[in-house]
Amino acid sequence: MDRIVMSKAKSQPNTALQFILFFTVGSVNFFIRQITFTILSSFGLETMLCNFLAFTFSVIGSYILNGTLIFKKQEGEKRVWWKVFLRLYFVYSITGLLLSGILLWLFLDVIRLSRFMPGCVEALGLESLMPKIEADLISKGNTTPVYEWIAEPVASVITVLILTPLNFIVNKFWAYKAEK
């Protein structure tokens, strides 16, 4: 009995290591998505088609990397590959498209994160950069106020920090769950 428990423990990384690997795989998949989107859009494809295909390629990358590195199939475990893939696609559609959009809207339009950016910039001692950044934005034809412009990537990072643990939990306990 102890032998079985040890062999399972050795073949499956602990949850903390799984989460770190999951975050790393997510970073790789982010680059897959961005590169795919950029390449496809350079061929003149419609933005929504590029987004859909890039999203799909990143989910394929996630399926392959997560399934081989993190949520490994245990000996004797049965998984139907297309069911896992469809679950994964569903999870990322909900979190990666729907929930991320809702959270970005919440942070940018409801909470108005840009209100807090002057204080954050001051706390970090970066206020001397603001006129340069604003001048650069204006020179490129961007009329978005500098603190709103800064709030967008900050909101995006906060969204990723919220959704990554949620994605991890859903992947671990549902998407890659073995068939009974």
Backbone as numpy.savetxt, mean C-alpha at the origin, in Angstrom:
# Nx Ny Nz CAx CAy CAz Cx Cy Cz
4.70 -35.19 18.81 3.88 -34.00 18.81 4.75 -32.74 18.81
5.77 -32.70 19.70 6.66 -31.55 19.74 7.37 -31.36 18.41
7.69 -32.45 17.78 8.39 -32.40 16.50 7.54 -31.70 15.43
6.24 -31.97 15.41 5.33 -31.35 14.45 5.24 -29.85 14.71
5.08 -29.45 15.95 4.98 -28.04 16.30 6.25 -27.31 15.89
7.40 -27.91 16.16 8.67 -27.26 15.81 8.82 -27.13 14.29
8.45 -28.16 13.56 8.62 -28.08 12.12 7.69 -27.02 11.53
6.48 -26.90 12.07 5.59 -25.84 11.60 6.16 -24.48 11.96
6.68 -24.34 13.17 7.24 -23.06 13.61 8.43 -22.67 12.75
9.23 -23.63 12.34 10.39 -23.31 11.52 9.98 -22.93 10.09
8.94 -23.55 9.57 8.57 -23.29 8.19 7.76 -22.01 8.02
7.15 -21.51 9.06 6.35 -20.29 8.98 6.98 -19.23 9.89
7.38 -18.08 9.34 7.99 -17.05 10.18 7.00 -16.54 11.23
7.53 -15.99 12.32 6.64 -15.46 13.35 5.91 -14.23 12.81
4.87 -13.81 13.50 4.00 -12.75 13.01 4.74 -11.43 12.82
5.63 -11.07 13.72 6.37 -9.81 13.58 7.23 -9.83 12.31
7.93 -10.94 12.09 8.74 -11.06 10.88 7.86 -11.08 9.64
6.72 -11.77 9.72 5.78 -11.77 8.61 5.33 -10.35 8.26
5.05 -9.55 9.29 4.60 -8.17 9.05 5.69 -7.35 8.38
6.92 -7.49 8.85 8.04 -6.75 8.24 8.20 -7.16 6.77
8.14 -8.46 6.52 8.23 -8.95 5.14 7.04 -8.45 4.31
5.86 -8.44 4.91 4.65 -7.97 4.23 4.81 -6.51 3.83
5.33 -5.70 4.73 5.57 -4.28 4.45 6.58 -4.14 3.31
7.63 -4.96 3.33 8.65 -4.93 2.28 8.05 -5.32 0.93
7.27 -6.40 0.92 6.60 -6.83 -0.31 5.67 -5.72 -0.81
4.97 -5.08 0.10 4.09 -3.96 -0.27 4.86 -2.83 -0.93
6.06 -2.56 -0.43 6.91 -1.52 -1.04 7.31 -1.92 -2.45
7.69 -3.17 -2.63 8.05 -3.68 -3.96 6.84 -3.56 -4.89
5.67 -3.94 -4.40 4.47 -3.87 -5.23 4.08 -2.44 -5.56
4.36 -1.51 -4.66 4.12 -0.10 -4.97 4.95 0.30 -6.19
6.22 -0.10 -6.21 7.07 0.23 -7.35 6.61 -0.49 -8.62
6.17 -1.73 -8.49 5.62 -2.45 -9.65 4.44 -1.66 -10.22
3.58 -1.22 -9.34 2.39 -0.47 -9.79 2.80 0.83 -10.47
3.70 1.57 -9.85 4.09 2.87 -10.42 4.81 2.71 -11.75
5.71 1.75 -11.84 6.45 1.52 -13.08 5.51 1.06 -14.19
4.61 0.14 -13.85 3.64 -0.34 -14.83 2.76 0.81 -15.33
2.27 1.61 -14.40 1.42 2.75 -14.77 2.18 3.70 -15.68
3.41 4.02 -15.33 4.21 4.96 -16.11 4.47 4.42 -17.52
4.86 3.16 -17.61 5.14 2.56 -18.92 3.88 2.55 -19.78
2.77 2.09 -19.23 1.53 2.01 -20.00 1.05 3.39 -20.44
1.14 4.36 -19.53 0.68 5.70 -19.90 1.60 6.33 -20.94
2.87 5.92 -20.98 3.78 6.46 -22.00 3.41 5.99 -23.40
2.63 4.89 -23.48 2.13 4.40 -24.77 0.82 5.07 -25.16
0.34 5.98 -24.32 -0.86 6.73 -24.64 -2.16 6.05 -24.25
-2.08 5.00 -23.42 -3.30 4.34 -22.97 -4.07 5.27 -22.02
-5.36 5.08 -21.95 -6.20 5.87 -21.07 -5.76 5.70 -19.61
-5.87 6.75 -18.84 -5.43 6.75 -17.44 -6.11 5.65 -16.63
-7.42 5.50 -16.78 -8.14 4.50 -15.99 -7.71 3.09 -16.36
-7.45 2.83 -17.63 -6.97 1.51 -18.06 -5.57 1.27 -17.49
-4.72 2.29 -17.55 -3.37 2.17 -16.97 -3.45 1.86 -15.49
-4.34 2.56 -14.79 -4.50 2.36 -13.36 -4.98 0.94 -13.07
-5.98 0.46 -13.81 -6.52 -0.88 -13.62 -5.44 -1.94 -13.87
-4.71 -1.81 -14.98 -3.68 -2.79 -15.30 -2.52 -2.75 -14.30
-2.12 -1.54 -13.90 -1.04 -1.41 -12.92 -1.47 -2.01 -11.59
-2.71 -1.77 -11.19 -3.24 -2.35 -9.96 -3.23 -3.88 -10.05
-3.68 -4.41 -11.18 -3.73 -5.85 -11.37 -2.33 -6.47 -11.32
-1.36 -5.84 -11.98 0.02 -6.35 -11.93 0.58 -6.32 -10.51
0.24 -5.28 -9.75 0.73 -5.22 -8.37 0.08 -6.30 -7.52
-1.19 -6.62 -7.77 -1.85 -7.70 -7.03 -1.23 -9.05 -7.40
-0.90 -9.24 -8.67 -0.22 -10.47 -9.09 1.13 -10.59 -8.38
1.87 -9.48 -8.33 3.14 -9.47 -7.61 2.95 -9.78 -6.14
1.92 -9.20 -5.55 1.62 -9.46 -4.14 1.28 -10.93 -3.92
0.47 -11.48 -4.80 0.07 -12.88 -4.69 1.31 -13.79 -4.73
2.19 -13.55 -5.68 3.37 -14.39 -5.84 4.33 -14.23 -4.65
4.66 -12.99 -4.33 5.65 -12.75 -3.26 5.11 -13.12 -1.88
3.88 -12.71 -1.57 3.32 -13.04 -0.26 3.13 -14.54 -0.09
2.71 -15.20 -1.17 2.47 -16.64 -1.09 3.74 -17.46 -0.97
4.85 -16.94 -1.51 6.11 -17.72 -1.44 7.00 -17.30 -0.28
6.90 -16.06 0.17 7.79 -15.58 1.23 7.14 -15.49 2.61
5.86 -15.18 2.66 5.26 -14.84 3.94 4.21 -15.84 4.40
3.21 -16.04 3.57 2.11 -16.92 3.94 2.27 -18.24 3.20
3.34 -18.93 3.54 3.68 -20.18 2.86 2.65 -21.26 3.15
2.39 -22.05 2.15 1.49 -23.18 2.31 2.20 -24.23 3.15
1.52 -24.70 4.18 2.08 -25.71 5.07 1.92 -27.09 4.44
2.75 -28.00 4.87 2.68 -29.37 4.37 1.29 -29.95 4.63
0.68 -30.50 3.60 -0.64 -31.09 3.73 -1.78 -30.09 3.62
-1.46 -28.82 3.56 -2.48 -27.78 3.48 -2.97 -27.67 2.03
-4.27 -27.47 1.88 -4.83 -27.33 0.54 -5.25 -25.88 0.32
-4.75 -25.32 -0.76 -5.15 -23.98 -1.18 -5.47 -24.04 -2.67
-6.56 -23.43 -3.04 -6.90 -23.33 -4.45 -6.39 -21.96 -4.90
-5.40 -21.97 -5.81 -4.67 -20.74 -6.16 -5.60 -19.62 -6.62
-6.61 -19.94 -7.43 -7.45 -18.87 -7.96 -8.37 -18.29 -6.89
-8.73 -19.10 -5.88 -9.54 -18.57 -4.79 -8.71 -17.60 -3.95
-7.46 -17.96 -3.69 -6.57 -17.06 -2.95 -6.39 -15.77 -3.73
-6.16 -15.88 -5.03 -5.94 -14.69 -5.86 -7.19 -13.80 -5.86
-8.37 -14.39 -6.01 -9.60 -13.59 -6.01 -9.83 -12.92 -4.66
-9.55 -13.63 -3.57 -9.67 -13.02 -2.24 -8.70 -11.84 -2.12
-7.48 -12.06 -2.57 -6.46 -11.02 -2.51 -6.89 -9.81 -3.34
-7.37 -10.06 -4.54 -7.83 -8.98 -5.42 -8.97 -8.21 -4.75
-9.88 -8.93 -4.13 -11.00 -8.31 -3.43 -10.50 -7.44 -2.27
-9.60 -8.00 -1.46 -9.05 -7.27 -0.31 -8.39 -5.97 -0.77
-7.53 -6.06 -1.78 -6.82 -4.87 -2.24 -7.73 -3.90 -2.97
-8.79 -4.40 -3.58 -9.76 -3.49 -4.20 -10.45 -2.66 -3.12
-10.83 -3.33 -2.04 -11.52 -2.62 -0.95 -10.55 -1.67 -0.23
-9.39 -2.17 0.17 -8.47 -1.33 0.95 -7.67 -0.38 0.06
-7.15 -0.91 -1.04 -6.27 -0.11 -1.89 -6.97 0.93 -2.72
-8.22 0.70 -3.03 -8.96 1.67 -3.84 -10.02 2.39 -3.01
-10.93 1.64 -2.43 -12.05 2.25 -1.72 -11.64 2.92 -0.40
-11.07 2.14 0.52 -10.72 2.70 1.83 -9.64 3.78 1.74
-8.66 3.59 0.86 -7.63 4.63 0.73 -8.25 5.93 0.22
-9.19 5.83 -0.71 -9.87 7.03 -1.20 -10.67 7.72 -0.12
-11.37 6.91 0.69 -12.15 7.47 1.79 -11.24 8.15 2.81
-10.14 7.47 3.17 -9.22 8.07 4.15 -8.57 9.34 3.62
-8.16 9.35 2.36 -7.58 10.57 1.79 -8.59 11.71 1.81
-9.82 11.42 1.44 -10.88 12.44 1.49 -11.06 12.94 2.92
-11.08 12.01 3.87 -11.25 12.37 5.28 -10.11 13.29 5.75
-8.87 12.89 5.46 -7.72 13.68 5.91 -7.62 15.03 5.21
-7.89 15.05 3.91 -7.66 16.28 3.14 -8.87 17.21 3.14
-10.08 16.67 3.06 -11.25 17.52 2.91 -12.07 17.70 4.19
-12.11 16.70 5.04 -12.91 16.81 6.26 -12.05 17.37 7.40
-10.96 16.68 7.70 -10.08 17.12 8.78 -9.26 18.34 8.34
-9.03 18.45 7.02 -8.21 19.52 6.43 -6.81 19.52 7.05
-6.11 18.45 6.80 -4.75 18.24 7.31 -3.84 19.42 7.01
-4.11 20.13 5.92 -3.27 21.28 5.55 -3.23 22.34 6.64
-4.26 22.41 7.49 -4.28 23.38 8.61 -3.14 23.13 9.58
-2.72 21.87 9.68 -1.69 21.51 10.65 -0.28 21.56 10.08
-0.18 21.72 8.76 1.13 21.69 8.12 2.05 22.83 8.54
1.55 24.09 8.70 2.48 25.14 9.15 3.14 24.81 10.49
2.37 24.28 11.43 2.93 23.91 12.73 3.94 22.77 12.61
3.64 21.79 11.76 4.56 20.66 11.55 5.85 21.14 10.90
5.70 21.98 9.89 6.88 22.50 9.19 7.75 23.31 10.16
7.11 24.12 10.99 7.84 24.92 11.98 8.52 24.01 13.00
7.83 22.99 13.48 8.39 22.07 14.47 9.62 21.35 13.91
9.61 21.10 12.62 10.75 20.44 11.98 11.84 21.42 11.55
11.58 22.71 11.75 12.56 23.74 11.40 12.73 23.91 9.89
11.66 23.68 9.14 11.76 23.74 7.67 11.07 24.96 7.06
10.66 25.91 7.91 9.90 27.05 7.39 10.67 27.88 6.36
11.99 27.86 6.43 12.79 28.62 5.46 12.67 28.04 4.04
12.25 26.78 3.93 12.10 26.15 2.61 10.77 26.50 1.94
9.79 26.95 2.71 8.46 27.15 2.16 8.42 28.16 1.00
9.07 29.33 1.11 9.03 30.25 -0.05 9.66 29.64 -1.31
10.72 28.86 -1.15 11.36 28.23 -2.31 10.43 27.19 -2.94
9.79 26.38 -2.09 8.88 25.35 -2.60 7.70 26.02 -3.31
7.15 27.06 -2.69 6.01 27.76 -3.29 6.39 28.39 -4.63
7.56 29.01 -4.70 8.02 29.61 -5.95 8.20 28.54 -7.02
8.72 27.37 -6.63 8.90 26.28 -7.58 7.55 25.77 -8.09
6.58 25.64 -7.20 5.24 25.20 -7.60 4.64 26.18 -8.60
4.73 27.47 -8.29 4.16 28.50 -9.17 4.87 28.51 -10.52
6.19 28.35 -10.51 6.94 28.35 -11.78 6.54 27.18 -12.68
6.02 26.13 -12.08 5.57 24.96 -12.85 4.07 25.01 -13.15
3.45 26.13 -12.82 2.04 26.30 -13.13 1.10 25.70 -12.10
1.62 25.25 -10.97 0.80 24.66 -9.92 0.37 25.78 -8.97
-0.93 26.01 -8.90 -1.43 27.08 -8.04 -1.94 26.56 -6.69
-1.70 25.29 -6.41 -2.10 24.71 -5.12 -1.29 25.37 -4.01
-1.96 25.87 -2.99 -1.21 26.45 -1.86 -0.21 25.43 -1.30
0.96 25.91 -0.91 2.06 25.04 -0.54 1.70 24.07 0.59
0.94 24.51 1.59 0.62 23.63 2.70 -0.40 22.56 2.30
-1.27 22.87 1.33 -2.17 21.84 0.81 -1.37 20.83 -0.01
-0.40 21.32 -0.76 0.46 20.45 -1.56 1.23 19.49 -0.66
1.73 19.98 0.46 2.47 19.14 1.42 1.53 18.15 2.11
0.30 18.56 2.38 -0.65 17.70 3.10 -0.99 16.44 2.31
-0.97 16.49 0.98 -1.35 15.32 0.18 -0.43 14.12 0.40
0.89 14.26 0.27 1.73 13.08 0.54 1.72 12.67 2.01
1.56 13.63 2.91 1.47 13.29 4.33 0.21 12.44 4.57
-0.91 12.84 3.98 -2.15 12.07 4.11 -1.98 10.69 3.50
-1.27 10.60 2.40 -1.03 9.32 1.75 -0.22 8.38 2.65
0.81 8.91 3.29 1.63 8.10 4.20 0.80 7.64 5.39
0.01 8.52 5.96 -0.84 8.14 7.10 -1.80 7.03 6.68
-2.35 7.16 5.49 -3.28 6.15 4.96 -2.60 4.79 4.84
-1.38 4.78 4.31 -0.62 3.53 4.18 -0.35 2.93 5.56
0.00 3.78 6.52 0.28 3.28 7.87 -0.95 2.69 8.54
-2.13 3.17 8.17 -3.37 2.62 8.72 -3.75 1.33 7.99
-3.65 1.33 6.67 -4.15 0.20 5.88 -3.20 -1.00 5.82
-1.90 -0.78 6.00 -0.96 -1.91 5.93 -1.25 -2.96 7.01
-1.40 -2.58 8.28 -1.74 -3.61 9.27 -3.08 -4.29 8.98
-4.05 -3.52 8.50 -5.36 -4.09 8.15 -5.20 -5.11 7.02
-4.45 -4.75 5.98 -4.20 -5.68 4.87 -3.49 -6.94 5.36
-2.52 -6.75 6.24 -1.77 -7.89 6.77 -2.70 -8.87 7.48
-3.55 -8.35 8.35 -4.46 -9.19 9.12 -5.43 -9.93 8.19
-6.00 -9.21 7.24 -6.96 -9.84 6.33 -6.27 -10.88 5.46
-5.05 -10.59 5.00 -4.31 -11.57 4.21 -3.99 -12.81 5.03
-3.48 -12.58 6.22 -3.04 -13.71 7.06 -4.21 -14.62 7.46
-5.33 -14.02 7.82 -6.41 -14.82 8.38 -7.56 -15.11 7.41
-7.53 -14.55 6.20 -8.60 -14.84 5.27 -8.09 -15.18 3.86
-7.36 -14.25 3.23 -6.97 -14.45 1.83 -6.12 -15.70 1.64
-5.15 -15.93 2.52 -4.25 -17.09 2.39 -4.66 -18.26 3.28
-5.85 -18.20 3.82 -6.33 -19.28 4.68 -6.53 -20.54 3.86
-6.15 -21.65 4.42 -6.26 -22.94 3.73 -7.71 -23.36 3.59
-7.96 -24.15 2.57 -9.29 -24.72 2.36 -9.51 -25.83 3.37
-10.73 -26.02 3.77 -11.03 -27.10 4.73 -11.55 -28.31 4.01
